[in-house]
mmCIF file of C-alpha atoms in Angstrom:
data_model
loop_
_atom_site.group_PDB
_atom_site.id
_atom_site.type_symbol
_atom_site.label_atom_id
_atom_site.label_comp_id
_atom_site.label_asym_id
_atom_site.label_seq_id
_atom_site.Cartn_x
_atom_site.Cartn_y
_atom_site.Cartn_z
ATOM 1 C CA MET A 1 8.107 4.400 17.458
ATOM 2 C CA THR A 2 9.936 6.397 14.811
ATOM 3 C CA GLU A 3 9.834 10.176 14.736
ATOM 4 C CA ARG A 4 7.232 11.986 12.686
ATOM 5 C CA MET A 5 8.464 12.887 9.225
ATOM 6 C CA ALA A 6 6.855 15.397 6.863
ATOM 7 C CA GLY A 7 6.408 15.074 3.119
ATOM 8 C CA VAL A 8 7.041 11.325 2.853
ATOM 9 C CA ARG A 9 5.802 10.042 -0.534
ATOM 10 C CA LEU A 10 3.243 7.295 -0.090
ATOM 11 C CA ALA A 11 3.730 5.697 -3.519
ATOM 12 C CA PRO A 12 6.589 3.392 -2.373
ATOM 13 C CA TYR A 13 4.348 2.100 0.430
ATOM 14 C CA THR A 14 1.648 0.887 -1.970
ATOM 15 C CA THR A 15 1.716 -2.052 -4.360
ATOM 16 C CA LEU A 16 0.402 0.214 -7.134
ATOM 17 C CA GLY A 17 3.334 2.577 -6.655
ATOM 18 C CA LEU A 18 0.917 5.522 -6.584
ATOM 19 C CA GLY A 19 0.212 8.309 -4.129
ATOM 20 C CA GLY A 20 1.483 11.730 -3.169
ATOM 21 C CA PRO A 21 3.034 12.962 0.098
ATOM 22 C CA ALA A 22 1.821 12.550 3.665
ATOM 23 C CA GLY A 23 1.376 15.590 5.833
ATOM 24 C CA ALA A 24 3.168 13.595 8.525
ATOM 25 C CA PHE A 25 4.370 9.993 8.604
ATOM 26 C CA VAL A 26 5.286 7.755 11.540
ATOM 27 C CA GLU A 27 5.838 4.032 12.010
ATOM 28 C CA ALA A 28 4.247 2.309 15.019
ATOM 29 C CA GLY A 29 5.939 -0.863 16.266
ATOM 30 C CA SER A 30 3.292 -2.010 18.762
ATOM 31 C CA ALA A 31 -0.436 -1.953 19.360
ATOM 32 C CA GLU A 32 0.123 0.476 22.215
ATOM 33 C CA GLU A 33 1.966 2.893 19.923
ATOM 34 C CA ILE A 34 -0.775 2.658 17.305
ATOM 35 C CA VAL A 35 -3.402 3.570 19.907
ATOM 36 C CA GLU A 36 -1.281 6.373 21.343
ATOM 37 C CA LEU A 37 -0.658 7.959 17.935
ATOM 38 C CA VAL A 38 -4.225 7.692 16.684
ATOM 39 C CA ALA A 39 -5.736 8.909 19.950
ATOM 40 C CA ALA A 40 -3.412 11.924 20.080
ATOM 41 C CA ALA A 41 -4.223 12.834 16.487
ATOM 42 C CA ASP A 42 -7.951 12.511 17.171
ATOM 43 C CA ARG A 43 -7.677 14.805 20.186
ATOM 44 C CA ALA A 44 -5.856 17.357 18.026
ATOM 45 C CA GLY A 45 -8.380 17.064 15.204
ATOM 46 C CA GLU A 46 -5.728 15.776 12.822
ATOM 47 C CA PRO A 47 -6.864 13.419 10.021
ATOM 48 C CA VAL A 48 -5.361 9.916 10.279
ATOM 49 C CA LEU A 49 -4.616 7.246 7.703
ATOM 50 C CA VAL A 50 -3.650 3.851 9.138
ATOM 51 C CA LEU A 51 -1.377 2.222 6.551
ATOM 52 C CA GLY A 52 -0.746 -1.509 6.366
ATOM 53 C CA GLY A 53 0.833 -3.255 3.407
ATOM 54 C CA GLY A 54 -0.637 -0.793 0.914
ATOM 55 C CA SER A 55 -1.940 -3.638 -1.246
ATOM 56 C CA ASN A 56 -5.568 -2.496 -1.231
ATOM 57 C CA LEU A 57 -5.170 1.265 -1.473
ATOM 58 C CA VAL A 58 -5.505 3.856 -4.197
ATOM 59 C CA VAL A 59 -3.957 7.070 -2.844
ATOM 60 C CA ALA A 60 -4.586 10.431 -4.508
ATOM 61 C CA ASP A 61 -1.798 12.188 -6.376
ATOM 62 C CA ASP A 62 -2.154 15.009 -3.833
ATOM 63 C CA GLY A 63 -1.380 12.519 -1.078
ATOM 64 C CA PHE A 64 -2.906 12.654 2.393
ATOM 65 C CA ASP A 65 -3.068 15.901 4.354
ATOM 66 C CA GLY A 66 -2.793 14.418 7.820
ATOM 67 C CA LEU A 67 -0.949 11.820 9.858
ATOM 68 C CA VAL A 68 -0.113 8.483 8.237
ATOM 69 C CA VAL A 69 0.504 5.763 10.841
ATOM 70 C CA ARG A 70 2.323 2.838 9.277
ATOM 71 C CA VAL A 71 1.519 -0.356 11.185
ATOM 72 C CA ALA A 72 4.633 -2.349 12.098
ATOM 73 C CA SER A 73 3.425 -4.279 15.170
ATOM 74 C CA ARG A 74 4.636 -7.873 15.285
ATOM 75 C CA GLY A 75 3.918 -11.029 17.233
ATOM 76 C CA VAL A 76 1.993 -14.303 16.913
ATOM 77 C CA GLU A 77 0.546 -16.234 19.856
ATOM 78 C CA VAL A 78 -0.614 -19.830 19.454
ATOM 79 C CA ASP A 79 -2.955 -21.673 21.837
ATOM 80 C CA GLY A 80 -3.921 -25.003 20.307
ATOM 81 C CA GLY A 81 -5.635 -24.085 17.060
ATOM 82 C CA ARG A 82 -6.234 -20.518 18.171
ATOM 83 C CA VAL A 83 -3.771 -18.158 16.499
ATOM 84 C CA THR A 84 -3.636 -14.480 17.443
ATOM 85 C CA ALA A 85 -1.497 -12.262 15.215
ATOM 86 C CA GLN A 86 -0.655 -8.589 15.598
ATOM 87 C CA ALA A 87 -1.940 -6.322 12.834
ATOM 88 C CA GLY A 88 1.542 -5.680 11.421
ATOM 89 C CA GLU A 89 2.331 -9.329 10.719
ATOM 90 C CA ASP A 90 2.741 -10.246 7.059
ATOM 91 C CA TRP A 91 -0.353 -12.172 5.988
ATOM 92 C CA ASP A 92 1.270 -14.659 3.630
ATOM 93 C CA ALA A 93 4.005 -15.409 6.138
ATOM 94 C CA LEU A 94 1.278 -16.328 8.625
ATOM 95 C CA VAL A 95 -0.418 -18.575 6.040
ATOM 96 C CA GLU A 96 2.916 -20.212 5.214
ATOM 97 C CA ARG A 97 3.476 -20.919 8.920
ATOM 98 C CA ALA A 98 -0.050 -22.305 9.310
ATOM 99 C CA VAL A 99 0.523 -24.715 6.431
ATOM 100 C CA ALA A 100 3.938 -25.763 7.754
ATOM 101 C CA GLU A 101 2.522 -26.448 11.215
ATOM 102 C CA GLY A 102 -0.565 -28.315 9.967
ATOM 103 C CA TRP A 103 -3.252 -25.712 10.692
ATOM 104 C CA SER A 104 -6.119 -25.769 8.214
ATOM 105 C CA GLY A 105 -8.440 -22.920 7.301
ATOM 106 C CA VAL A 106 -6.392 -20.278 5.485
ATOM 107 C CA GLU A 107 -4.363 -22.325 2.962
ATOM 108 C CA CYS A 108 -6.428 -21.133 -0.012
ATOM 109 C CA LEU A 109 -5.597 -17.548 0.977
ATOM 110 C CA SER A 110 -1.927 -18.079 0.123
ATOM 111 C CA GLY A 111 -0.059 -15.394 -1.802
ATOM 112 C CA ILE A 112 -2.383 -12.524 -0.902
ATOM 113 C CA PRO A 113 -0.252 -9.439 -0.226
ATOM 114 C CA GLY A 114 -0.728 -7.215 2.787
ATOM 115 C CA LEU A 115 -0.806 -7.422 6.565
ATOM 116 C CA VAL A 116 -2.976 -9.312 9.040
ATOM 117 C CA GLY A 117 -4.772 -6.132 10.136
ATOM 118 C CA SER A 118 -6.387 -5.675 6.741
ATOM 119 C CA THR A 119 -7.873 -9.161 6.517
ATOM 120 C CA PRO A 120 -11.051 -8.586 8.572
ATOM 121 C CA ILE A 121 -11.706 -5.189 6.986
ATOM 122 C CA GLN A 122 -12.129 -6.592 3.478
ATOM 123 C CA ASN A 123 -13.142 -10.057 4.676
ATOM 124 C CA VAL A 124 -10.260 -11.208 2.503
ATOM 125 C CA GLY A 125 -11.136 -14.235 0.415
ATOM 126 C CA ALA A 126 -10.008 -16.341 -2.535
ATOM 127 C CA TYR A 127 -10.524 -19.800 -4.035
ATOM 128 C CA GLY A 128 -13.505 -20.666 -1.881
ATOM 129 C CA GLN A 129 -12.170 -19.483 1.476
ATOM 130 C CA ASP A 130 -12.470 -16.190 3.300
ATOM 131 C CA VAL A 131 -11.245 -15.089 6.702
ATOM 132 C CA SER A 132 -14.738 -14.853 8.166
ATOM 133 C CA GLN A 133 -14.715 -18.673 8.242
ATOM 134 C CA THR A 134 -11.885 -18.694 10.787
ATOM 135 C CA ILE A 135 -11.859 -15.316 12.567
ATOM 136 C CA THR A 136 -13.218 -15.588 16.100
ATOM 137 C CA GLY A 137 -12.173 -12.185 17.388
ATOM 138 C CA VAL A 138 -10.662 -8.847 16.437
ATOM 139 C CA ARG A 139 -8.998 -6.473 18.889
ATOM 140 C CA VAL A 140 -9.585 -2.869 17.847
ATOM 141 C CA TYR A 141 -9.145 0.669 18.996
ATOM 142 C CA ASP A 142 -12.596 2.218 18.829
ATOM 143 C CA ARG A 143 -11.922 5.838 17.963
ATOM 144 C CA ARG A 144 -15.496 6.895 18.693
ATOM 145 C CA ALA A 145 -15.475 5.419 22.197
ATOM 146 C CA GLY A 146 -11.778 6.131 22.790
ATOM 147 C CA GLU A 147 -11.085 2.609 24.030
ATOM 148 C CA VAL A 148 -9.606 -0.748 23.073
ATOM 149 C CA ARG A 149 -12.306 -3.388 22.508
ATOM 150 C CA ASP A 150 -12.450 -7.072 21.656
ATOM 151 C CA LEU A 151 -15.092 -7.828 19.027
ATOM 152 C CA ASP A 152 -16.400 -11.318 18.333
ATOM 153 C CA ALA A 153 -17.072 -12.565 14.814
ATOM 154 C CA ARG A 154 -20.758 -11.612 14.948
ATOM 155 C CA GLU A 155 -19.892 -8.003 15.776
ATOM 156 C CA CYS A 156 -17.583 -7.876 12.734
ATOM 157 C CA GLY A 157 -20.584 -8.003 10.383
ATOM 158 C CA PHE A 158 -18.873 -10.114 7.759
ATOM 159 C CA ALA A 159 -20.337 -10.386 4.246
ATOM 160 C CA TYR A 160 -18.885 -10.835 0.765
ATOM 161 C CA ARG A 161 -15.737 -8.628 0.691
ATOM 162 C CA HIS A 162 -17.367 -6.556 3.396
ATOM 163 C CA SER A 163 -17.459 -6.054 7.153
ATOM 164 C CA ALA A 164 -18.595 -3.663 9.855
ATOM 165 C CA PHE A 165 -15.130 -2.082 9.602
ATOM 166 C CA LYS A 166 -15.633 -1.293 5.925
ATOM 167 C CA ALA A 167 -19.205 -0.122 6.516
ATOM 168 C CA ASP A 168 -18.027 2.446 9.089
ATOM 169 C CA PRO A 169 -14.550 3.410 7.840
ATOM 170 C CA GLY A 170 -12.356 5.301 10.228
ATOM 171 C CA ARG A 171 -14.073 4.180 13.406
ATOM 172 C CA HIS A 172 -11.990 1.112 14.239
ATOM 173 C CA VAL A 173 -8.257 0.544 14.032
ATOM 174 C CA VAL A 174 -7.470 -3.167 13.913
ATOM 175 C CA LEU A 175 -4.776 -4.098 16.441
ATOM 176 C CA ALA A 176 -4.803 -7.917 16.368
ATOM 177 C CA VAL A 177 -6.825 -10.749 14.852
ATOM 178 C CA THR A 178 -7.599 -14.208 16.270
ATOM 179 C CA TYR A 179 -8.190 -17.155 13.930
ATOM 180 C CA GLU A 180 -9.479 -20.591 14.946
ATOM 181 C CA LEU A 181 -7.689 -23.120 12.744
ATOM 182 C CA ALA A 182 -8.090 -26.894 12.554
ATOM 183 C CA ALA A 183 -5.238 -29.330 13.086
ATOM 184 C CA GLY A 184 -4.695 -32.375 10.925
ATOM 185 C CA GLY A 185 -2.619 -31.507 7.907
ATOM 186 C CA LEU A 186 -5.434 -31.609 5.331
ATOM 187 C CA SER A 187 -7.025 -28.638 3.640
ATOM 188 C CA GLY A 188 -10.615 -27.651 4.138
ATOM 189 C CA PRO A 189 -12.998 -29.041 1.495
ATOM 190 C CA ILE A 190 -11.960 -27.623 -1.868
ATOM 191 C CA ALA A 191 -14.839 -25.322 -2.787
ATOM 192 C CA TYR A 192 -13.605 -23.549 -5.930
ATOM 193 C CA ARG A 193 -13.812 -25.325 -9.271
ATOM 194 C CA GLU A 194 -10.691 -23.776 -10.811
ATOM 195 C CA LEU A 195 -8.621 -24.892 -7.819
ATOM 196 C CA ALA A 196 -10.194 -28.349 -7.799
ATOM 197 C CA THR A 197 -9.338 -28.731 -11.484
ATOM 198 C CA ARG A 198 -5.747 -27.643 -10.883
ATOM 199 C CA LEU A 199 -5.460 -30.170 -8.047
ATOM 200 C CA GLY A 200 -7.204 -32.907 -10.038
ATOM 201 C CA VAL A 201 -9.788 -33.535 -7.325
ATOM 202 C CA GLY A 202 -13.542 -33.180 -7.008
ATOM 203 C CA LEU A 203 -15.285 -30.323 -5.243
ATOM 204 C CA GLY A 204 -15.495 -31.022 -1.516
ATOM 205 C CA GLU A 205 -12.391 -33.218 -1.430
ATOM 206 C CA ARG A 206 -9.431 -32.447 0.837
ATOM 207 C CA VAL A 207 -5.742 -32.452 -0.023
ATOM 208 C CA PRO A 208 -2.526 -32.011 1.982
ATOM 209 C CA LEU A 209 -2.123 -28.398 3.068
ATOM 210 C CA ALA A 210 1.182 -27.907 1.268
ATOM 211 C CA ARG A 211 -0.344 -29.176 -1.967
ATOM 212 C CA ALA A 212 -3.267 -26.766 -1.671
ATOM 213 C CA ARG A 213 -0.933 -23.831 -0.976
ATOM 214 C CA ALA A 214 1.327 -24.702 -3.921
ATOM 215 C CA ALA A 215 -1.647 -24.913 -6.302
ATOM 216 C CA VAL A 216 -3.071 -21.587 -5.128
ATOM 217 C CA LEU A 217 0.305 -19.865 -5.505
ATOM 218 C CA GLU A 218 0.644 -21.324 -8.992
ATOM 219 C CA LEU A 219 -2.791 -20.047 -9.985
ATOM 220 C CA ARG A 220 -2.150 -16.604 -8.500
ATOM 221 C CA ARG A 221 1.241 -16.253 -10.205
ATOM 222 C CA GLY A 222 -0.401 -17.096 -13.514
ATOM 223 C CA LYS A 223 -2.713 -14.117 -12.942
ATOM 224 C CA GLY A 224 0.030 -11.735 -11.761
ATOM 225 C CA MET A 225 -1.402 -11.828 -8.233
ATOM 226 C CA VAL A 226 1.757 -12.714 -6.292
ATOM 227 C CA LEU A 227 4.032 -9.711 -5.745
ATOM 228 C CA ASP A 228 7.104 -9.995 -7.955
ATOM 229 C CA ALA A 229 9.397 -7.049 -8.748
ATOM 230 C CA ALA A 230 10.199 -8.676 -12.086
ATOM 231 C CA ASP A 231 6.530 -8.871 -13.127
ATOM 232 C CA PRO A 232 4.942 -5.504 -14.083
ATOM 233 C CA ASP A 233 1.463 -7.029 -13.808
ATOM 234 C CA THR A 234 1.872 -7.295 -10.035
ATOM 235 C CA ARG A 235 2.004 -3.477 -9.712
ATOM 236 C CA SER A 236 -1.670 -3.452 -8.903
ATOM 237 C CA ALA A 237 -4.096 -3.447 -5.996
ATOM 238 C CA GLY A 238 -5.259 -6.961 -6.825
ATOM 239 C CA SER A 239 -8.811 -7.297 -8.087
ATOM 240 C CA PHE A 240 -9.975 -3.743 -8.720
ATOM 241 C CA PHE A 241 -13.692 -4.598 -8.892
ATOM 242 C CA THR A 242 -15.803 -6.960 -6.832
ATOM 243 C CA ASN A 243 -18.036 -9.529 -8.511
ATOM 244 C CA PRO A 244 -21.479 -7.870 -8.730
ATOM 245 C CA VAL A 245 -24.296 -9.456 -6.731
ATOM 246 C CA LEU A 246 -27.588 -8.884 -8.558
ATOM 247 C CA THR A 247 -31.181 -9.014 -7.432
ATOM 248 C CA ALA A 248 -33.527 -11.339 -9.326
ATOM 249 C CA ASP A 249 -34.831 -8.387 -11.371
ATOM 250 C CA GLU A 250 -31.316 -7.195 -12.186
ATOM 251 C CA ALA A 251 -30.311 -10.715 -13.201
ATOM 252 C CA ALA A 252 -33.346 -10.928 -15.463
ATOM 253 C CA GLU A 253 -32.315 -7.686 -17.165
ATOM 254 C CA LEU A 254 -28.801 -9.006 -17.688
ATOM 255 C CA GLU A 255 -30.246 -12.235 -19.092
ATOM 256 C CA ARG A 256 -32.237 -10.146 -21.570
ATOM 257 C CA ARG A 257 -29.081 -8.325 -22.655
ATOM 258 C CA SER A 258 -26.788 -11.355 -22.599
ATOM 259 C CA PRO A 259 -28.607 -14.704 -22.559
ATOM 260 C CA GLY A 260 -26.757 -17.475 -20.735
ATOM 261 C CA PHE A 261 -24.364 -15.174 -18.887
ATOM 262 C CA PRO A 262 -22.099 -16.958 -16.354
ATOM 263 C CA ARG A 263 -23.510 -16.825 -12.861
ATOM 264 C CA TRP A 264 -23.444 -18.228 -9.361
ATOM 265 C CA ASP A 265 -26.893 -18.582 -7.805
ATOM 266 C CA MET A 266 -26.663 -17.556 -4.165
ATOM 267 C CA PRO A 267 -28.671 -19.099 -1.289
ATOM 268 C CA ASP A 268 -30.595 -15.846 -0.694
ATOM 269 C CA GLY A 269 -31.892 -15.717 -4.275
ATOM 270 C CA THR A 270 -29.369 -13.184 -5.529
ATOM 271 C CA VAL A 271 -27.017 -13.901 -8.415
ATOM 272 C CA LYS A 272 -23.266 -13.293 -8.413
ATOM 273 C CA VAL A 273 -21.688 -12.479 -11.782
ATOM 274 C CA PRO A 274 -17.955 -12.655 -12.596
ATOM 275 C CA ALA A 275 -16.733 -9.091 -13.072
ATOM 276 C CA ALA A 276 -13.893 -10.334 -15.281
ATOM 277 C CA TRP A 277 -16.422 -11.735 -17.779
ATOM 278 C CA LEU A 278 -18.355 -8.464 -17.833
ATOM 279 C CA ILE A 279 -15.166 -6.466 -18.440
ATOM 280 C CA GLU A 280 -13.857 -8.689 -21.218
ATOM 281 C CA ASN A 281 -17.220 -8.852 -22.979
ATOM 282 C CA ALA A 282 -17.655 -5.092 -22.760
ATOM 283 C CA GLY A 283 -14.562 -4.740 -24.953
ATOM 284 C CA PHE A 284 -11.717 -4.501 -22.448
ATOM 285 C CA PRO A 285 -9.321 -7.430 -22.970
ATOM 286 C CA LYS A 286 -6.240 -8.307 -20.948
ATOM 287 C CA GLY A 287 -3.512 -5.755 -21.667
ATOM 288 C CA TYR A 288 -5.971 -2.988 -22.625
ATOM 289 C CA ARG A 289 -4.163 0.316 -22.121
ATOM 290 C CA ARG A 290 -5.183 3.891 -21.507
ATOM 291 C CA GLY A 291 -2.046 6.024 -21.391
ATOM 292 C CA PRO A 292 0.509 4.623 -18.922
ATOM 293 C CA ALA A 293 -2.104 2.590 -17.007
ATOM 294 C CA ARG A 294 -3.305 -0.770 -18.301
ATOM 295 C CA ILE A 295 -5.364 -3.803 -17.479
ATOM 296 C CA SER A 296 -3.105 -6.670 -16.456
ATOM 297 C CA THR A 297 -1.974 -8.893 -19.314
ATOM 298 C CA LYS A 298 -2.820 -11.875 -17.098
ATOM 299 C CA HIS A 299 -5.983 -10.957 -15.209
ATOM 300 C CA THR A 300 -8.783 -8.679 -16.428
ATOM 301 C CA LEU A 301 -9.755 -7.558 -12.932
ATOM 302 C CA ALA A 302 -6.413 -5.908 -12.153
ATOM 303 C CA MET A 303 -5.664 -2.292 -13.083
ATOM 304 C CA THR A 304 -1.879 -1.870 -13.195
ATOM 305 C CA ASN A 305 0.883 0.733 -13.180
ATOM 306 C CA PRO A 306 3.314 -1.453 -15.158
ATOM 307 C CA ASP A 307 6.328 0.817 -15.544
ATOM 308 C CA LEU A 308 5.571 3.044 -12.536
ATOM 309 C CA SER A 309 4.998 6.053 -14.799
ATOM 310 C CA ALA A 310 1.235 6.366 -14.261
ATOM 311 C CA THR A 311 -0.447 8.752 -11.879
ATOM 312 C CA THR A 312 -3.449 7.935 -9.758
ATOM 313 C CA ALA A 313 -5.497 10.077 -12.145
ATOM 314 C CA ASP A 314 -4.298 7.905 -15.064
ATOM 315 C CA LEU A 315 -5.288 4.704 -13.288
ATOM 316 C CA LEU A 316 -8.720 6.006 -12.313
ATOM 317 C CA ASP A 317 -9.361 7.226 -15.867
ATOM 318 C CA LEU A 318 -8.846 3.637 -17.021
ATOM 319 C CA ALA A 319 -11.005 2.218 -14.224
ATOM 320 C CA ARG A 320 -13.822 4.679 -15.028
ATOM 321 C CA GLU A 321 -13.666 3.787 -18.727
ATOM 322 C CA VAL A 322 -14.056 0.115 -17.812
ATOM 323 C CA ARG A 323 -16.832 0.748 -15.284
ATOM 324 C CA ASP A 324 -18.786 2.966 -17.679
ATOM 325 C CA GLY A 325 -18.327 0.544 -20.577
ATOM 326 C CA VAL A 326 -19.702 -2.346 -18.525
ATOM 327 C CA LEU A 327 -22.662 -0.234 -17.386
ATOM 328 C CA GLU A 328 -23.477 0.818 -20.945
ATOM 329 C CA LYS A 329 -23.376 -2.711 -22.346
ATOM 330 C CA PHE A 330 -24.795 -4.761 -19.477
ATOM 331 C CA GLY A 331 -26.586 -2.319 -17.174
ATOM 332 C CA VAL A 332 -24.398 -3.478 -14.266
ATOM 333 C CA THR A 333 -22.391 -1.036 -12.151
ATOM 334 C CA LEU A 334 -18.996 -2.326 -11.044
ATOM 335 C CA VAL A 335 -17.829 -1.321 -7.559
ATOM 336 C CA ASN A 336 -14.193 -0.822 -6.678
ATOM 337 C CA GLU A 337 -12.636 -3.182 -4.152
ATOM 338 C CA PRO A 338 -9.571 -1.115 -3.113
ATOM 339 C CA VAL A 339 -9.993 1.668 -0.572
ATOM 340 C CA MET A 340 -9.801 5.168 -2.051
ATOM 341 C CA VAL A 341 -7.744 7.734 -0.122
ATOM 342 C CA GLY A 342 -8.327 11.351 -1.067
ATOM 343 C CA THR A 343 -10.045 10.374 -4.309
ATOM 344 C CA ARG A 344 -12.968 8.361 -5.647
ATOM 345 C CA LEU A 345 -13.854 6.332 -8.709
#
């Protein structure tokens, strides 16, 4: 455990490069230290921000007036196909290891920045996979109960880019995550058309794990979604908006406004709409700029801080312009995917 430091700027700890100072900042190198720090702060009535890789955060320019605990716990335990990783493990490094060792189930989640501890919170997903398909358990510190608990997948309340952790923010601190992966060297059935096209296979087919990972990384790099210091488009929080899920009535209204809009019909009768299509067709193309903040030149869903001169206020002004423009044209309200700290959209 490092000593508490005051006034540490949070911007360098986020992929957006945004955020003001922390009231206090400390790095925790083990699950035990994370629990000790958070519990002590809770007893003292001190606000706490648990900071992982900073890839899904928008931190206010005023920073965070409390204790920031940066998660640095490490360790991976393997028991057959059951892989338990500490919250501070790098996510893509874990995926890379899974692919190298022939474990299937997370290969399409290659190149996603951040740490293991964040994956169940957002139910991280991409290219037809999400972590809810493989997570069997999450070890947490329950701040309300004041105890460490092991939650099974059902208790995690997984849904599209959502979980019980996101529904009740601040209650649980993720300490470790267990994934059940399949051996065999082949990917899961390819479920995303863009990836299938890149691989030259049909939907539902399987390919060698390394081939699936390489294709996903290639697709993500083409969208500025693999962190690269030389690529200004990667100074983002990934997809800033989730794909809206509409009721039948809402979908009918969108059909009235824009006949033949692209859609995915969901099993429960709802309709998922690509947010990128809504943004582009509301008049916000790739590279659209508002002051020093801009939409990625590669991917319409990413709001970026390309030359690190923007403030959080600048970025949110752009995001609000996009959200309001989509609402005005299509009657659909976009919802931010990144977590807001000390601010809101």
